[in-house]
Amino acid sequence: MSKIRAVIVDPNVVGRLALSEVTAPTPAPDEALVRVAAISLNRGEVKRSTTAEAGWQPGWDLAGVVETPAADGSGLPQGARVVGFRRAGAWAELVSVPTNALAEVPPSVSFAQAATLPVAGLTAYHAVLKGGSLLGRPVLVTGASGGVGYFAIQLAQLSGAHVVAYIRQAGYETLVREAGAQSVVIGEDLSPASEYGPYDLIIESVGGKTLGVALGLLAQDGKTVLYGVSGGAEVTFNAAQFYGTGGVSLYGLRLFDELRFESAAVGLKRLLSLVETGKLRPHIDLEASWTQIADVAQQLLDRRFPGKAVLHISN
């Protein structure tokens, strides 16, 4: 069988990620073979790679060109520029992708821009949708300088919300304001965000003390959408205040579950349309060759940059 290069977990190298030859994929009838041009990194697959077994192939986000269309006739033709999503193994030269997880990339959108959208963009998209109509409503986004947070600010602002961004580093204030945040709260304590609340929607990724405070900042019938716990999984909150507010809820969002109800292709098409018209702007803070995967992955874990990192597949 033919071989391709892919990123695998190798416990014997620094960073545990390396390029290696693997067997080329054999697509299912409803899968297209995509020649990958760019990939983007997310904390989820990078964190798993630190403990995964040798040989595991990480990767969720990819953008490239359809090399072989799906045998069942679904999806896009050979030569189409696409962005796609896989549950694992997207960081490879050639990847088989279900056609319901692929969307066509407009000519004016680069592969690098498109590659940022599958996990970060779709997570933000589904989180904002949980808020319903946001016109004129206050929305709080924690972890606002991260990949998901940066998209969430823009999507909430496009929905007509008054967006409050919470960041822990003052150096990222300009970044989140440029994304569309009208107010910014900075520091280790979320409590000052009460000045701009209560909130109809809180998009939360920090967990720990921050989540405990956030649950007390909801308006009646408000919702906190939790998609991460970067600051800690253990949470203490005022339960009497929470249920006493009336109608409030805490929703645990996992992208894999959301895609059971709406395929990745649907959301990606909508996001790409916004990027094409300049209404949604991916923030790519770092671009490099995929030969630097281990170093860039460590920078991501160490939070050495905001926004997204994109790696280009090189020969």
JSON list of C-alpha atoms in Angstrom, two decimals, residues 43-278:
[
{"chain": "A", "resi": 43, "resn": "ARG", "atom": "CA", "xyz": [-5.75, 22.69, 22.71]},
{"chain": "A", "resi": 44, "resn": "GLY", "atom": "CA", "xyz": [-7.93, 19.56, 22.78]},
{"chain": "A", "resi": 45, "resn": "GLU", "atom": "CA", "xyz": [-5.98, 17.38, 20.37]},
{"chain": "A", "resi": 46, "resn": "VAL", "atom": "CA", "xyz": [-2.65, 18.82, 21.52]},
{"chain": "A", "resi": 47, "resn": "LYS", "atom": "CA", "xyz": [-3.41, 18.01, 25.17]},
{"chain": "A", "resi": 48, "resn": "ARG", "atom": "CA", "xyz": [-4.49, 14.49, 24.25]},
{"chain": "A", "resi": 49, "resn": "SER", "atom": "CA", "xyz": [-1.23, 13.96, 22.36]},
{"chain": "A", "resi": 50, "resn": "THR", "atom": "CA", "xyz": [0.70, 14.47, 25.61]},
{"chain": "A", "resi": 51, "resn": "THR", "atom": "CA", "xyz": [-0.70, 11.19, 26.95]},
{"chain": "A", "resi": 52, "resn": "ALA", "atom": "CA", "xyz": [-1.86, 9.31, 23.84]},
{"chain": "A", "resi": 53, "resn": "GLU", "atom": "CA", "xyz": [-0.37, 6.01, 22.78]},
{"chain": "A", "resi": 54, "resn": "ALA", "atom": "CA", "xyz": [2.52, 5.85, 20.33]},
{"chain": "A", "resi": 55, "resn": "GLY", "atom": "CA", "xyz": [1.40, 6.08, 16.73]},
{"chain": "A", "resi": 56, "resn": "TRP", "atom": "CA", "xyz": [-1.86, 7.92, 17.40]},
{"chain": "A", "resi": 57, "resn": "GLN", "atom": "CA", "xyz": [-2.60, 10.49, 14.66]},
{"chain": "A", "resi": 58, "resn": "PRO", "atom": "CA", "xyz": [-4.02, 13.76, 16.05]},
{"chain": "A", "resi": 59, "resn": "GLY", "atom": "CA", "xyz": [-5.74, 16.55, 14.18]},
{"chain": "A", "resi": 60, "resn": "TRP", "atom": "CA", "xyz": [-9.20, 18.00, 13.70]},
{"chain": "A", "resi": 61, "resn": "ASP", "atom": "CA", "xyz": [-8.85, 20.98, 11.31]},
{"chain": "A", "resi": 62, "resn": "LEU", "atom": "CA", "xyz": [-7.71, 20.84, 7.70]},
{"chain": "A", "resi": 63, "resn": "ALA", "atom": "CA", "xyz": [-7.98, 22.78, 4.45]},
{"chain": "A", "resi": 64, "resn": "GLY", "atom": "CA", "xyz": [-6.90, 21.65, 1.01]},
{"chain": "A", "resi": 65, "resn": "VAL", "atom": "CA", "xyz": [-8.03, 20.36, -2.38]},
{"chain": "A", "resi": 66, "resn": "VAL", "atom": "CA", "xyz": [-10.28, 17.42, -3.24]},
{"chain": "A", "resi": 67, "resn": "GLU", "atom": "CA", "xyz": [-8.07, 14.82, -4.93]},
{"chain": "A", "resi": 68, "resn": "THR", "atom": "CA", "xyz": [-10.65, 12.06, -5.25]},
{"chain": "A", "resi": 69, "resn": "PRO", "atom": "CA", "xyz": [-14.38, 12.83, -4.89]},
{"chain": "A", "resi": 70, "resn": "ALA", "atom": "CA", "xyz": [-16.63, 10.60, -2.79]},
{"chain": "A", "resi": 71, "resn": "ALA", "atom": "CA", "xyz": [-17.59, 7.40, -4.63]},
{"chain": "A", "resi": 72, "resn": "ASP", "atom": "CA", "xyz": [-21.28, 7.79, -3.75]},
{"chain": "A", "resi": 73, "resn": "GLY", "atom": "CA", "xyz": [-21.49, 11.07, -5.68]},
{"chain": "A", "resi": 74, "resn": "SER", "atom": "CA", "xyz": [-22.01, 13.26, -2.63]},
{"chain": "A", "resi": 75, "resn": "GLY", "atom": "CA", "xyz": [-19.85, 16.25, -1.95]},
{"chain": "A", "resi": 76, "resn": "LEU", "atom": "CA", "xyz": [-17.60, 18.35, -4.10]},
{"chain": "A", "resi": 77, "resn": "PRO", "atom": "CA", "xyz": [-15.73, 17.55, -7.34]},
{"chain": "A", "resi": 78, "resn": "GLN", "atom": "CA", "xyz": [-12.05, 16.92, -7.90]},
{"chain": "A", "resi": 79, "resn": "GLY", "atom": "CA", "xyz": [-10.03, 20.12, -7.60]},
{"chain": "A", "resi": 80, "resn": "ALA", "atom": "CA", "xyz": [-12.45, 21.89, -5.26]},
{"chain": "A", "resi": 81, "resn": "ARG", "atom": "CA", "xyz": [-10.85, 23.97, -2.51]},
{"chain": "A", "resi": 82, "resn": "VAL", "atom": "CA", "xyz": [-12.30, 22.73, 0.78]},
{"chain": "A", "resi": 83, "resn": "VAL", "atom": "CA", "xyz": [-12.12, 23.03, 4.54]},
{"chain": "A", "resi": 84, "resn": "GLY", "atom": "CA", "xyz": [-12.97, 20.05, 6.69]},
{"chain": "A", "resi": 85, "resn": "PHE", "atom": "CA", "xyz": [-13.17, 18.44, 10.07]},
{"chain": "A", "resi": 86, "resn": "ARG", "atom": "CA", "xyz": [-12.17, 15.01, 11.37]},
{"chain": "A", "resi": 87, "resn": "ARG", "atom": "CA", "xyz": [-12.35, 13.47, 14.82]},
{"chain": "A", "resi": 88, "resn": "ALA", "atom": "CA", "xyz": [-8.66, 12.52, 14.49]},
{"chain": "A", "resi": 89, "resn": "GLY", "atom": "CA", "xyz": [-5.96, 12.21, 11.86]},
{"chain": "A", "resi": 90, "resn": "ALA", "atom": "CA", "xyz": [-6.42, 15.51, 10.01]},
{"chain": "A", "resi": 91, "resn": "TRP", "atom": "CA", "xyz": [-2.73, 16.40, 10.25]},
{"chain": "A", "resi": 92, "resn": "ALA", "atom": "CA", "xyz": [-1.57, 14.45, 7.20]},
{"chain": "A", "resi": 93, "resn": "GLU", "atom": "CA", "xyz": [-0.72, 14.99, 3.54]},
{"chain": "A", "resi": 94, "resn": "LEU", "atom": "CA", "xyz": [-3.80, 13.09, 2.37]},
{"chain": "A", "resi": 95, "resn": "VAL", "atom": "CA", "xyz": [-6.95, 12.70, 4.46]},
{"chain": "A", "resi": 96, "resn": "SER", "atom": "CA", "xyz": [-10.31, 11.03, 3.92]},
{"chain": "A", "resi": 97, "resn": "VAL", "atom": "CA", "xyz": [-13.14, 13.29, 5.09]},
{"chain": "A", "resi": 98, "resn": "PRO", "atom": "CA", "xyz": [-16.90, 12.61, 5.22]},
{"chain": "A", "resi": 99, "resn": "THR", "atom": "CA", "xyz": [-18.61, 14.88, 2.71]},
{"chain": "A", "resi": 100, "resn": "ASN", "atom": "CA", "xyz": [-20.97, 16.17, 5.42]},
{"chain": "A", "resi": 101, "resn": "ALA", "atom": "CA", "xyz": [-17.89, 17.59, 7.16]},
{"chain": "A", "resi": 102, "resn": "LEU", "atom": "CA", "xyz": [-16.56, 19.49, 4.14]},
{"chain": "A", "resi": 103, "resn": "ALA", "atom": "CA", "xyz": [-17.40, 22.92, 2.76]},
{"chain": "A", "resi": 104, "resn": "GLU", "atom": "CA", "xyz": [-16.12, 24.71, -0.34]},
{"chain": "A", "resi": 105, "resn": "VAL", "atom": "CA", "xyz": [-13.69, 27.55, 0.30]},
{"chain": "A", "resi": 106, "resn": "PRO", "atom": "CA", "xyz": [-14.41, 30.75, -1.69]},
{"chain": "A", "resi": 107, "resn": "PRO", "atom": "CA", "xyz": [-11.57, 31.97, -3.93]},
{"chain": "A", "resi": 108, "resn": "SER", "atom": "CA", "xyz": [-10.94, 35.05, -1.77]},
{"chain": "A", "resi": 109, "resn": "VAL", "atom": "CA", "xyz": [-10.46, 33.00, 1.42]},
{"chain": "A", "resi": 110, "resn": "SER", "atom": "CA", "xyz": [-7.00, 31.52, 1.99]},
{"chain": "A", "resi": 111, "resn": "PHE", "atom": "CA", "xyz": [-6.36, 27.96, 3.11]},
{"chain": "A", "resi": 112, "resn": "ALA", "atom": "CA", "xyz": [-4.83, 29.37, 6.30]},
{"chain": "A", "resi": 113, "resn": "GLN", "atom": "CA", "xyz": [-7.97, 31.37, 7.10]},
{"chain": "A", "resi": 114, "resn": "ALA", "atom": "CA", "xyz": [-10.22, 28.43, 6.32]},
{"chain": "A", "resi": 115, "resn": "ALA", "atom": "CA", "xyz": [-8.19, 26.03, 8.47]},
{"chain": "A", "resi": 116, "resn": "THR", "atom": "CA", "xyz": [-8.97, 28.07, 11.61]},
{"chain": "A", "resi": 117, "resn": "LEU", "atom": "CA", "xyz": [-12.72, 27.51, 11.27]},
{"chain": "A", "resi": 118, "resn": "PRO", "atom": "CA", "xyz": [-13.66, 23.87, 11.93]},
{"chain": "A", "resi": 119, "resn": "VAL", "atom": "CA", "xyz": [-13.19, 23.53, 15.69]},
{"chain": "A", "resi": 120, "resn": "ALA", "atom": "CA", "xyz": [-12.76, 27.10, 16.97]},
{"chain": "A", "resi": 121, "resn": "GLY", "atom": "CA", "xyz": [-15.23, 28.66, 14.55]},
{"chain": "A", "resi": 122, "resn": "LEU", "atom": "CA", "xyz": [-17.89, 25.97, 14.87]},
{"chain": "A", "resi": 123, "resn": "THR", "atom": "CA", "xyz": [-17.62, 25.91, 18.67]},
{"chain": "A", "resi": 124, "resn": "ALA", "atom": "CA", "xyz": [-18.15, 29.68, 18.82]},
{"chain": "A", "resi": 125, "resn": "TYR", "atom": "CA", "xyz": [-20.98, 29.43, 16.28]},
{"chain": "A", "resi": 126, "resn": "HIS", "atom": "CA", "xyz": [-22.87, 26.80, 18.27]},
{"chain": "A", "resi": 127, "resn": "ALA", "atom": "CA", "xyz": [-22.25, 28.62, 21.57]},
{"chain": "A", "resi": 128, "resn": "VAL", "atom": "CA", "xyz": [-23.72, 31.84, 20.20]},
{"chain": "A", "resi": 129, "resn": "LEU", "atom": "CA", "xyz": [-26.72, 29.97, 18.77]},
{"chain": "A", "resi": 130, "resn": "LYS", "atom": "CA", "xyz": [-27.57, 28.72, 22.28]},
{"chain": "A", "resi": 131, "resn": "GLY", "atom": "CA", "xyz": [-28.34, 32.32, 23.26]},
{"chain": "A", "resi": 132, "resn": "GLY", "atom": "CA", "xyz": [-31.22, 32.68, 20.79]},
{"chain": "A", "resi": 133, "resn": "SER", "atom": "CA", "xyz": [-31.98, 36.25, 19.76]},
{"chain": "A", "resi": 134, "resn": "LEU", "atom": "CA", "xyz": [-29.17, 38.46, 21.07]},
{"chain": "A", "resi": 135, "resn": "LEU", "atom": "CA", "xyz": [-30.22, 41.79, 19.61]},
{"chain": "A", "resi": 136, "resn": "GLY", "atom": "CA", "xyz": [-29.46, 44.46, 22.20]},
{"chain": "A", "resi": 137, "resn": "ARG", "atom": "CA", "xyz": [-28.63, 41.88, 24.86]},
{"chain": "A", "resi": 138, "resn": "PRO", "atom": "CA", "xyz": [-25.48, 41.73, 27.03]},
{"chain": "A", "resi": 139, "resn": "VAL", "atom": "CA", "xyz": [-23.18, 38.78, 26.30]},
{"chain": "A", "resi": 140, "resn": "LEU", "atom": "CA", "xyz": [-20.05, 37.89, 28.26]},
{"chain": "A", "resi": 141, "resn": "VAL", "atom": "CA", "xyz": [-17.19, 35.96, 26.64]},
{"chain": "A", "resi": 142, "resn": "THR", "atom": "CA", "xyz": [-14.47, 34.60, 28.92]},
{"chain": "A", "resi": 143, "resn": "GLY", "atom": "CA", "xyz": [-11.14, 33.40, 27.52]},
{"chain": "A", "resi": 144, "resn": "ALA", "atom": "CA", "xyz": [-11.85, 36.02, 24.90]},
{"chain": "A", "resi": 145, "resn": "SER", "atom": "CA", "xyz": [-8.36, 36.16, 23.35]},
{"chain": "A", "resi": 146, "resn": "GLY", "atom": "CA", "xyz": [-8.35, 32.45, 22.49]},
{"chain": "A", "resi": 147, "resn": "GLY", "atom": "CA", "xyz": [-9.37, 30.92, 19.19]},
{"chain": "A", "resi": 148, "resn": "VAL", "atom": "CA", "xyz": [-12.98, 30.22, 20.18]},
{"chain": "A", "resi": 149, "resn": "GLY", "atom": "CA", "xyz": [-13.35, 33.40, 22.22]},
{"chain": "A", "resi": 150, "resn": "TYR", "atom": "CA", "xyz": [-12.16, 35.63, 19.40]},
{"chain": "A", "resi": 151, "resn": "PHE", "atom": "CA", "xyz": [-14.71, 34.13, 17.01]},
{"chain": "A", "resi": 152, "resn": "ALA", "atom": "CA", "xyz": [-17.45, 34.25, 19.68]},
{"chain": "A", "resi": 153, "resn": "ILE", "atom": "CA", "xyz": [-16.97, 38.00, 20.19]},
{"chain": "A", "resi": 154, "resn": "GLN", "atom": "CA", "xyz": [-17.40, 38.63, 16.49]},
{"chain": "A", "resi": 155, "resn": "LEU", "atom": "CA", "xyz": [-20.41, 36.35, 16.05]},
{"chain": "A", "resi": 156, "resn": "ALA", "atom": "CA", "xyz": [-22.19, 37.77, 19.10]},
{"chain": "A", "resi": 157, "resn": "GLN", "atom": "CA", "xyz": [-21.49, 41.32, 17.90]},
{"chain": "A", "resi": 158, "resn": "LEU", "atom": "CA", "xyz": [-22.85, 40.43, 14.46]},
{"chain": "A", "resi": 159, "resn": "SER", "atom": "CA", "xyz": [-25.99, 39.18, 16.23]},
{"chain": "A", "resi": 160, "resn": "GLY", "atom": "CA", "xyz": [-26.51, 42.64, 17.73]},
{"chain": "A", "resi": 161, "resn": "ALA", "atom": "CA", "xyz": [-25.31, 41.87, 21.25]},
{"chain": "A", "resi": 162, "resn": "HIS", "atom": "CA", "xyz": [-23.40, 44.17, 23.58]},
{"chain": "A", "resi": 163, "resn": "VAL", "atom": "CA", "xyz": [-20.28, 42.07, 24.04]},
{"chain": "A", "resi": 164, "resn": "VAL", "atom": "CA", "xyz": [-18.14, 42.09, 27.18]},
{"chain": "A", "resi": 165, "resn": "ALA", "atom": "CA", "xyz": [-14.78, 40.33, 26.89]},
{"chain": "A", "resi": 166, "resn": "TYR", "atom": "CA", "xyz": [-12.94, 38.85, 29.87]},
{"chain": "A", "resi": 167, "resn": "ILE", "atom": "CA", "xyz": [-9.17, 38.40, 29.54]},
{"chain": "A", "resi": 168, "resn": "ARG", "atom": "CA", "xyz": [-6.45, 37.82, 32.08]},
{"chain": "A", "resi": 169, "resn": "GLN", "atom": "CA", "xyz": [-3.64, 39.64, 30.26]},
{"chain": "A", "resi": 170, "resn": "ALA", "atom": "CA", "xyz": [-3.91, 43.39, 29.67]},
{"chain": "A", "resi": 171, "resn": "GLY", "atom": "CA", "xyz": [-1.81, 43.07, 26.52]},
{"chain": "A", "resi": 172, "resn": "TYR", "atom": "CA", "xyz": [-4.73, 41.48, 24.69]},
{"chain": "A", "resi": 173, "resn": "GLU", "atom": "CA", "xyz": [-7.20, 44.31, 25.25]},
{"chain": "A", "resi": 174, "resn": "THR", "atom": "CA", "xyz": [-6.67, 45.87, 21.83]},
{"chain": "A", "resi": 175, "resn": "LEU", "atom": "CA", "xyz": [-7.09, 42.46, 20.20]},
{"chain": "A", "resi": 176, "resn": "VAL", "atom": "CA", "xyz": [-10.51, 41.77, 21.73]},
{"chain": "A", "resi": 177, "resn": "ARG", "atom": "CA", "xyz": [-11.74, 45.31, 21.16]},
{"chain": "A", "resi": 178, "resn": "GLU", "atom": "CA", "xyz": [-10.82, 45.02, 17.49]},
{"chain": "A", "resi": 179, "resn": "ALA", "atom": "CA", "xyz": [-12.90, 41.82, 17.40]},
{"chain": "A", "resi": 180, "resn": "GLY", "atom": "CA", "xyz": [-15.94, 43.80, 18.53]},
{"chain": "A", "resi": 181, "resn": "ALA", "atom": "CA", "xyz": [-15.96, 43.79, 22.34]},
{"chain": "A", "resi": 182, "resn": "GLN", "atom": "CA", "xyz": [-17.55, 47.01, 23.59]},
{"chain": "A", "resi": 183, "resn": "SER", "atom": "CA", "xyz": [-16.33, 46.46, 27.17]},
{"chain": "A", "resi": 184, "resn": "VAL", "atom": "CA", "xyz": [-13.34, 44.57, 28.54]},
{"chain": "A", "resi": 185, "resn": "VAL", "atom": "CA", "xyz": [-12.67, 43.13, 31.99]},
{"chain": "A", "resi": 186, "resn": "ILE", "atom": "CA", "xyz": [-9.03, 42.32, 32.78]},
{"chain": "A", "resi": 187, "resn": "GLY", "atom": "CA", "xyz": [-7.43, 40.31, 35.59]},
{"chain": "A", "resi": 188, "resn": "GLU", "atom": "CA", "xyz": [-7.76, 37.09, 37.57]},
{"chain": "A", "resi": 189, "resn": "ASP", "atom": "CA", "xyz": [-11.17, 38.04, 39.01]},
{"chain": "A", "resi": 190, "resn": "LEU", "atom": "CA", "xyz": [-14.31, 38.01, 36.86]},
{"chain": "A", "resi": 191, "resn": "SER", "atom": "CA", "xyz": [-16.39, 39.86, 39.48]},
{"chain": "A", "resi": 192, "resn": "PRO", "atom": "CA", "xyz": [-15.92, 43.35, 37.93]},
{"chain": "A", "resi": 193, "resn": "ALA", "atom": "CA", "xyz": [-17.90, 42.07, 34.94]},
{"chain": "A", "resi": 194, "resn": "SER", "atom": "CA", "xyz": [-21.02, 42.52, 37.07]},
{"chain": "A", "resi": 195, "resn": "GLU", "atom": "CA", "xyz": [-20.87, 46.22, 36.13]},
{"chain": "A", "resi": 196, "resn": "TYR", "atom": "CA", "xyz": [-22.04, 45.38, 32.60]},
{"chain": "A", "resi": 197, "resn": "GLY", "atom": "CA", "xyz": [-24.50, 42.60, 33.47]},
{"chain": "A", "resi": 198, "resn": "PRO", "atom": "CA", "xyz": [-26.60, 40.72, 34.22]},
{"chain": "A", "resi": 199, "resn": "TYR", "atom": "CA", "xyz": [-26.04, 38.65, 31.10]},
{"chain": "A", "resi": 200, "resn": "ASP", "atom": "CA", "xyz": [-28.44, 36.81, 28.83]},
{"chain": "A", "resi": 201, "resn": "LEU", "atom": "CA", "xyz": [-25.59, 34.64, 27.54]},
{"chain": "A", "resi": 202, "resn": "ILE", "atom": "CA", "xyz": [-22.17, 33.81, 28.98]},
{"chain": "A", "resi": 203, "resn": "ILE", "atom": "CA", "xyz": [-19.74, 31.86, 26.80]},
{"chain": "A", "resi": 204, "resn": "GLU", "atom": "CA", "xyz": [-17.32, 30.31, 29.27]},
{"chain": "A", "resi": 205, "resn": "SER", "atom": "CA", "xyz": [-14.10, 28.32, 28.94]},
{"chain": "A", "resi": 206, "resn": "VAL", "atom": "CA", "xyz": [-12.14, 28.97, 32.14]},
{"chain": "A", "resi": 207, "resn": "GLY", "atom": "CA", "xyz": [-14.00, 26.95, 34.75]},
{"chain": "A", "resi": 208, "resn": "GLY", "atom": "CA", "xyz": [-12.92, 26.99, 38.40]},
{"chain": "A", "resi": 209, "resn": "LYS", "atom": "CA", "xyz": [-13.54, 30.23, 40.27]},
{"chain": "A", "resi": 210, "resn": "THR", "atom": "CA", "xyz": [-14.37, 32.05, 37.04]},
{"chain": "A", "resi": 211, "resn": "LEU", "atom": "CA", "xyz": [-17.29, 29.73, 36.29]},
{"chain": "A", "resi": 212, "resn": "GLY", "atom": "CA", "xyz": [-18.50, 30.06, 39.87]},
{"chain": "A", "resi": 213, "resn": "VAL", "atom": "CA", "xyz": [-18.64, 33.84, 39.51]},
{"chain": "A", "resi": 214, "resn": "ALA", "atom": "CA", "xyz": [-20.16, 33.64, 36.01]},
{"chain": "A", "resi": 215, "resn": "LEU", "atom": "CA", "xyz": [-23.12, 31.61, 37.24]},
{"chain": "A", "resi": 216, "resn": "GLY", "atom": "CA", "xyz": [-24.01, 34.48, 39.55]},
{"chain": "A", "resi": 217, "resn": "LEU", "atom": "CA", "xyz": [-23.96, 37.03, 36.71]},
{"chain": "A", "resi": 218, "resn": "LEU", "atom": "CA", "xyz": [-26.85, 35.62, 34.69]},
{"chain": "A", "resi": 219, "resn": "ALA", "atom": "CA", "xyz": [-30.05, 37.52, 34.00]},
{"chain": "A", "resi": 220, "resn": "GLN", "atom": "CA", "xyz": [-33.40, 35.81, 34.40]},
{"chain": "A", "resi": 221, "resn": "ASP", "atom": "CA", "xyz": [-33.67, 33.01, 31.81]},
{"chain": "A", "resi": 222, "resn": "GLY", "atom": "CA", "xyz": [-30.00, 33.54, 30.98]},
{"chain": "A", "resi": 223, "resn": "LYS", "atom": "CA", "xyz": [-27.65, 30.74, 29.94]},
{"chain": "A", "resi": 224, "resn": "THR", "atom": "CA", "xyz": [-24.00, 29.93, 30.55]},
{"chain": "A", "resi": 225, "resn": "VAL", "atom": "CA", "xyz": [-22.48, 27.81, 27.77]},
{"chain": "A", "resi": 226, "resn": "LEU", "atom": "CA", "xyz": [-19.40, 25.98, 29.04]},
{"chain": "A", "resi": 227, "resn": "TYR", "atom": "CA", "xyz": [-16.98, 24.51, 26.49]},
{"chain": "A", "resi": 228, "resn": "GLY", "atom": "CA", "xyz": [-13.76, 24.24, 28.52]},
{"chain": "A", "resi": 229, "resn": "VAL", "atom": "CA", "xyz": [-12.17, 24.38, 31.94]},
{"chain": "A", "resi": 230, "resn": "SER", "atom": "CA", "xyz": [-8.70, 25.77, 31.33]},
{"chain": "A", "resi": 231, "resn": "GLY", "atom": "CA", "xyz": [-8.61, 27.28, 34.84]},
{"chain": "A", "resi": 232, "resn": "GLY", "atom": "CA", "xyz": [-9.80, 24.22, 36.75]},
{"chain": "A", "resi": 233, "resn": "ALA", "atom": "CA", "xyz": [-12.57, 21.62, 36.81]},
{"chain": "A", "resi": 234, "resn": "GLU", "atom": "CA", "xyz": [-13.65, 22.04, 40.44]},
{"chain": "A", "resi": 235, "resn": "VAL", "atom": "CA", "xyz": [-16.30, 24.76, 40.87]},
{"chain": "A", "resi": 236, "resn": "THR", "atom": "CA", "xyz": [-17.98, 26.33, 43.88]},
{"chain": "A", "resi": 237, "resn": "PHE", "atom": "CA", "xyz": [-20.96, 28.61, 43.30]},
{"chain": "A", "resi": 238, "resn": "ASN", "atom": "CA", "xyz": [-23.88, 30.16, 45.11]},
{"chain": "A", "resi": 239, "resn": "ALA", "atom": "CA", "xyz": [-26.64, 27.67, 44.34]},
{"chain": "A", "resi": 240, "resn": "ALA", "atom": "CA", "xyz": [-29.34, 29.71, 46.07]},
{"chain": "A", "resi": 241, "resn": "GLN", "atom": "CA", "xyz": [-28.52, 32.74, 43.92]},
{"chain": "A", "resi": 242, "resn": "PHE", "atom": "CA", "xyz": [-28.40, 30.59, 40.80]},
{"chain": "A", "resi": 243, "resn": "TYR", "atom": "CA", "xyz": [-31.83, 28.98, 41.08]},
{"chain": "A", "resi": 244, "resn": "GLY", "atom": "CA", "xyz": [-33.27, 32.09, 42.72]},
{"chain": "A", "resi": 245, "resn": "THR", "atom": "CA", "xyz": [-32.55, 34.12, 39.60]},
{"chain": "A", "resi": 246, "resn": "GLY", "atom": "CA", "xyz": [-35.17, 32.12, 37.74]},
{"chain": "A", "resi": 247, "resn": "GLY", "atom": "CA", "xyz": [-34.92, 30.12, 34.52]},
{"chain": "A", "resi": 248, "resn": "VAL", "atom": "CA", "xyz": [-31.12, 30.19, 34.33]},
{"chain": "A", "resi": 249, "resn": "SER", "atom": "CA", "xyz": [-29.18, 27.25, 32.95]},
{"chain": "A", "resi": 250, "resn": "LEU", "atom": "CA", "xyz": [-25.69, 25.84, 32.49]},
{"chain": "A", "resi": 251, "resn": "TYR", "atom": "CA", "xyz": [-25.09, 24.07, 29.17]},
{"chain": "A", "resi": 252, "resn": "GLY", "atom": "CA", "xyz": [-22.10, 21.83, 28.54]},
{"chain": "A", "resi": 253, "resn": "LEU", "atom": "CA", "xyz": [-21.10, 22.18, 24.89]},
{"chain": "A", "resi": 254, "resn": "ARG", "atom": "CA", "xyz": [-19.04, 19.55, 23.10]},
{"chain": "A", "resi": 255, "resn": "LEU", "atom": "CA", "xyz": [-18.68, 20.16, 19.39]},
{"chain": "A", "resi": 256, "resn": "PHE", "atom": "CA", "xyz": [-18.83, 16.46, 18.57]},
{"chain": "A", "resi": 257, "resn": "ASP", "atom": "CA", "xyz": [-22.31, 16.30, 20.12]},
{"chain": "A", "resi": 258, "resn": "GLU", "atom": "CA", "xyz": [-23.57, 19.45, 18.39]},
{"chain": "A", "resi": 259, "resn": "LEU", "atom": "CA", "xyz": [-22.64, 17.96, 15.02]},
{"chain": "A", "resi": 260, "resn": "ARG", "atom": "CA", "xyz": [-25.18, 15.18, 15.54]},
{"chain": "A", "resi": 261, "resn": "PHE", "atom": "CA", "xyz": [-27.92, 17.74, 14.96]},
{"chain": "A", "resi": 262, "resn": "GLU", "atom": "CA", "xyz": [-26.30, 19.93, 12.28]},
{"chain": "A", "resi": 263, "resn": "SER", "atom": "CA", "xyz": [-23.45, 18.72, 10.11]},
{"chain": "A", "resi": 264, "resn": "ALA", "atom": "CA", "xyz": [-20.13, 20.53, 10.13]},
{"chain": "A", "resi": 265, "resn": "ALA", "atom": "CA", "xyz": [-20.67, 21.38, 6.46]},
{"chain": "A", "resi": 266, "resn": "VAL", "atom": "CA", "xyz": [-23.65, 23.61, 7.29]},
{"chain": "A", "resi": 267, "resn": "GLY", "atom": "CA", "xyz": [-21.88, 25.71, 9.90]},
{"chain": "A", "resi": 268, "resn": "LEU", "atom": "CA", "xyz": [-18.65, 25.89, 7.91]},
{"chain": "A", "resi": 269, "resn": "LYS", "atom": "CA", "xyz": [-20.50, 27.21, 4.87]},
{"chain": "A", "resi": 270, "resn": "ARG", "atom": "CA", "xyz": [-22.05, 29.97, 6.97]},
{"chain": "A", "resi": 271, "resn": "LEU", "atom": "CA", "xyz": [-18.74, 30.90, 8.57]},
{"chain": "A", "resi": 272, "resn": "LEU", "atom": "CA", "xyz": [-16.93, 30.94, 5.22]},
{"chain": "A", "resi": 273, "resn": "SER", "atom": "CA", "xyz": [-19.57, 33.29, 3.82]},
{"chain": "A", "resi": 274, "resn": "LEU", "atom": "CA", "xyz": [-18.89, 35.70, 6.69]},
{"chain": "A", "resi": 275, "resn": "VAL", "atom": "CA", "xyz": [-15.14, 35.48, 6.14]},
{"chain": "A", "resi": 276, "resn": "GLU", "atom": "CA", "xyz": [-15.61, 36.05, 2.40]},
{"chain": "A", "resi": 277, "resn": "THR", "atom": "CA", "xyz": [-17.56, 39.26, 3.02]},
{"chain": "A", "resi": 278, "resn": "GLY", "atom": "CA", "xyz": [-15.13, 40.52, 5.66]}
]
